[in-house]
Coordinates of N, CA and C in Angstrom, one line a residue:
X1276 N -2.2 11.3 8.4 CA -2.8 12.3 9.3 C -2.2 12.0 10.4
X1277 N -1.4 12.8 11.1 CA -0.5 12.8 12.2 C -1.6 12.6 13.4
X1278 N -2.6 13.4 13.4 CA -3.5 13.5 14.6 C -4.6 12.4 14.6
X1279 N -4.9 11.6 13.2 CA -5.6 10.3 13.2 C -4.9 9.5 12.5
X1280 N -4.1 8.6 13.1 CA -3.3 7.8 12.3 C -3.8 6.5 11.5
X1281 N -5.0 6.2 12.2 CA -5.7 5.0 11.9 C -6.7 5.5 10.4
X1282 N -7.1 6.6 10.2 CA -7.5 7.3 8.7 C -6.4 7.2 7.6
X1283 N -6.1 6.2 7.2 CA -5.3 5.9 6.1 C -5.7 4.6 5.3
X1284 N -4.9 4.5 4.3 CA -4.8 3.1 4.1 C -3.5 2.5 3.3
X1285 N -3.1 1.5 3.6 CA -1.9 0.7 3.5 C -1.2 0.2 2.3
X1286 N -0.9 1.3 1.6 CA -0.5 0.7 0.1 C 1.1 0.7 -0.2
X1287 N 1.6 1.2 1.0 CA 3.2 1.3 0.8 C 3.8 -0.3 1.0
X1288 N 3.2 -1.2 1.4 CA 3.9 -2.6 1.5 C 3.8 -3.6 -0.2
X1289 N 2.7 -2.6 -0.9 CA 2.4 -3.2 -2.2 C 3.4 -2.7 -3.4
X1290 N 3.8 -1.3 -3.2 CA 4.2 -0.5 -4.3 C 5.7 -1.2 -4.8
X1291 N 6.2 -1.8 -4.2 CA 7.4 -2.6 -5.0 C 7.1 -4.1 -5.5
X1292 N 5.9 -4.7 -5.5 CA 5.4 -6.0 -5.9 C 5.2 -5.9 -7.4
X1293 N 5.1 -7.2 -7.7 CA 4.8 -7.4 -9.2 C 3.2 -7.0 -9.5
X1294 N 3.1 -6.3 -10.5 CA 1.6 -5.6 -10.6 C 0.6 -6.5 -10.6
X1295 N 0.6 -7.8 -10.9 CA -0.4 -8.8 -10.8 C -0.8 -9.2 -9.3
X1296 N 0.3 -8.8 -8.8 CA 0.1 -9.1 -7.1 C -0.6 -8.3 -6.3
X1297 N 0.1 -6.9 -6.8 CA 0.0 -5.5 -6.1 C -1.3 -5.0 -6.4
X1298 N -2.0 -4.8 -7.6 CA -3.0 -4.1 -8.0 C -4.4 -4.7 -7.3
X1299 N -4.6 -5.9 -7.1 CA -5.9 -6.2 -6.0 C -5.7 -5.9 -4.9
X1300 N -4.6 -5.8 -4.0 CA -4.6 -5.4 -3.0 C -4.3 -4.0 -2.7
X1301 N -3.9 -3.0 -3.7 CA -4.0 -1.7 -3.4 C -5.2 -1.2 -3.8
X1302 N -6.2 -2.0 -4.5 CA -7.4 -1.7 -5.0 C -8.3 -1.9 -3.6
X1303 N -8.0 -3.1 -3.3 CA -8.9 -3.3 -1.8 C -8.8 -1.9 -0.7
X1304 N -7.1 -2.0 -0.5 CA -7.1 -1.1 0.7 C -7.5 0.4 0.4
X1305 N -7.5 0.9 -1.0 CA -8.2 2.4 -1.2 C -9.7 2.3 -1.1
X1306 N -10.4 1.2 -1.5 CA -11.9 1.0 -1.4 C -12.3 1.2 -0.1
X1307 N -11.7 0.1 0.7 CA -12.0 0.0 2.0 C -11.9 1.0 2.9
X1308 N -10.7 1.8 2.7 CA -10.4 3.1 3.5 C -11.7 4.3 3.1
X1309 N -11.7 4.2 1.8 CA -13.1 5.1 1.8 C -14.4 4.8 2.1
X1310 N -14.4 3.4 2.1 CA -15.9 3.2 2.6 C -16.0 3.2 3.7
X1311 N -15.0 3.2 4.9 CA -14.9 3.3 6.3 C -14.8 4.8 6.8
X1312 N -14.0 5.4 6.1 CA -13.9 6.8 6.6 C -14.4 7.7 5.9
X1313 N -14.9 7.6 4.9 CA -15.8 8.8 4.1 C -17.2 8.3 3.8
X1314 N -18.1 8.4 4.8 CA -19.5 7.7 4.1 C -20.2 8.3 3.2
X1315 N -20.2 9.6 3.1 CA -21.1 10.5 2.0 C -20.7 10.1 0.6
X1316 N -19.7 9.2 0.5 CA -19.4 8.9 -1.3 C -19.9 7.4 -1.4
X1317 N -20.1 7.1 -2.6 CA -19.8 5.7 -3.1 C -18.8 5.8 -4.1
X1318 N -17.9 4.5 -3.7 CA -16.7 4.5 -4.7 C -17.4 3.5 -6.1
X1319 N -17.3 3.9 -7.2 CA -17.3 3.1 -8.5 C -16.4 2.2 -8.9
X1320 N -15.4 2.9 -8.8 CA -14.1 2.2 -9.6 C -12.9 2.8 -8.9
X1321 N -11.8 1.8 -8.9 CA -10.4 2.3 -8.6 C -9.6 1.5 -9.6
X1322 N -9.1 2.5 -10.3 CA -8.4 2.0 -11.5 C -6.7 2.4 -11.3
X1323 N -5.9 1.4 -11.4 CA -4.6 1.5 -11.2 C -3.7 1.7 -12.1
X1324 N -3.2 2.6 -12.5 CA -2.1 2.7 -13.7 C -0.9 2.7 -13.4
X1325 N 0.6 2.1 -13.9 CA 1.6 2.5 -13.7 C 1.8 3.9 -14.4
X1326 N 2.7 4.7 -13.5 CA 3.0 6.0 -13.9 C 4.3 6.2 -14.5
X1327 N 5.2 5.6 -13.6 CA 6.5 5.2 -14.4 C 7.1 4.1 -13.6
X1328 N 8.3 3.9 -13.8 CA 9.1 2.6 -13.4 C 8.8 2.5 -11.6
X1329 N 8.1 1.8 -11.0 CA 7.7 1.8 -9.8 C 7.1 2.9 -8.8
X1330 N 6.4 3.6 -9.9 CA 5.5 4.6 -9.5 C 4.3 4.3 -10.1
X1331 N 3.0 4.5 -9.4 CA 1.8 4.3 -9.6 C 1.2 5.4 -9.5
X1332 N -0.1 5.6 -10.2 CA -1.3 6.4 -10.1 C -2.5 6.0 -9.9
X1333 N -3.4 6.2 -9.0 CA -4.7 5.7 -8.5 C -6.0 6.5 -8.6
X1334 N -6.3 6.4 -9.9 CA -7.6 7.2 -10.0 C -8.9 6.6 -9.2
X1335 N -9.5 7.3 -8.7 CA -10.9 6.5 -7.6 C -11.9 7.4 -8.4
X1336 N -12.9 6.9 -9.0 CA -14.0 7.3 -9.5 C -15.3 7.0 -8.5
X1337 N -15.8 7.9 -8.0 CA -16.8 8.1 -7.1 C -17.9 9.0 -7.4
X1338 N -19.1 8.8 -6.4 CA -20.2 10.1 -6.6 C -20.9 10.2 -5.3
X1339 N -21.4 11.3 -5.1 CA -21.8 11.5 -3.8 C -22.8 10.5 -3.4
X1340 N -23.4 10.4 -2.2 CA -24.5 9.1 -2.0 C -25.9 9.8 -2.0
X1341 N -25.7 11.5 -1.8 CA -27.0 11.9 -1.8 C -27.1 12.6 -3.1
X1342 N -26.2 12.3 -4.1 CA -26.5 13.0 -5.6 C -27.6 12.5 -6.4
X1343 N -28.4 13.0 -6.6 CA -29.7 12.2 -7.3 C -29.4 12.2 -9.0
X1344 N -28.3 12.9 -9.6 CA -28.3 13.0 -10.7 C -26.8 11.9 -11.1
X1345 N -26.4 11.4 -9.9 CA -25.3 10.5 -10.0 C -23.9 11.1 -10.7
X1346 N -23.6 12.2 -10.7 CA -22.5 12.4 -11.5 C -21.1 12.0 -10.5
X1347 N -20.5 11.3 -11.8 CA -19.2 10.5 -11.3 C -18.1 11.5 -11.5
X1348 N -17.4 11.5 -10.0 CA -15.9 12.4 -9.9 C -14.8 11.7 -9.9
X1349 N -13.6 12.1 -10.1 CA -12.4 11.6 -10.3 C -11.6 12.1 -9.3
X1350 N -10.8 11.5 -8.4 CA -9.7 11.9 -7.5 C -8.6 11.1 -8.1
X1351 N -7.3 11.6 -8.0 CA -6.1 10.8 -8.0 C -5.6 11.0 -6.8
X1352 N -5.4 9.4 -6.2 CA -4.6 9.1 -5.1 C -3.2 9.1 -5.4
X1353 N -2.4 9.9 -4.8 CA -0.9 9.8 -5.3 C 0.0 9.8 -4.0
X1354 N 0.7 8.7 -4.3 CA 1.9 8.5 -3.0 C 2.7 9.3 -2.8
X1355 N 2.7 10.1 -1.6 CA 3.8 11.4 -1.5 C 5.3 11.2 -1.9
X1356 N 5.7 12.0 -2.3 CA 7.3 11.7 -3.0 C 8.3 11.3 -1.8
X1357 N 8.0 11.7 -0.6 CA 8.9 11.3 0.3 C 8.9 9.8 0.7
X1358 N 7.5 9.1 0.0 CA 7.4 7.8 0.5 C 7.6 6.8 -0.6
X1359 N 7.8 7.4 -1.6 CA 8.4 6.7 -2.8 C 9.4 6.1 -2.8
X1360 N 9.6 4.9 -3.2 CA 10.9 4.0 -3.1 C 12.1 4.9 -4.0

């Protein structure tokens, strides 16, 4: 976000790394960014899957902090095409 650059997660350094090295770091970066910048939700799980060679899909499973029924929602975090290697 240009007006608030601190509101992001740093996954770019891990995109070209081995999956066994990159997955834990990418998971942590996404989890921490959501915990810091979106206090209205609770992250249940970040599942990282390879989409194509050198491309990843980052589904994030979460629920609203105030949701009594605790309906788990899913959001896919996708690296913008202009930042893909």
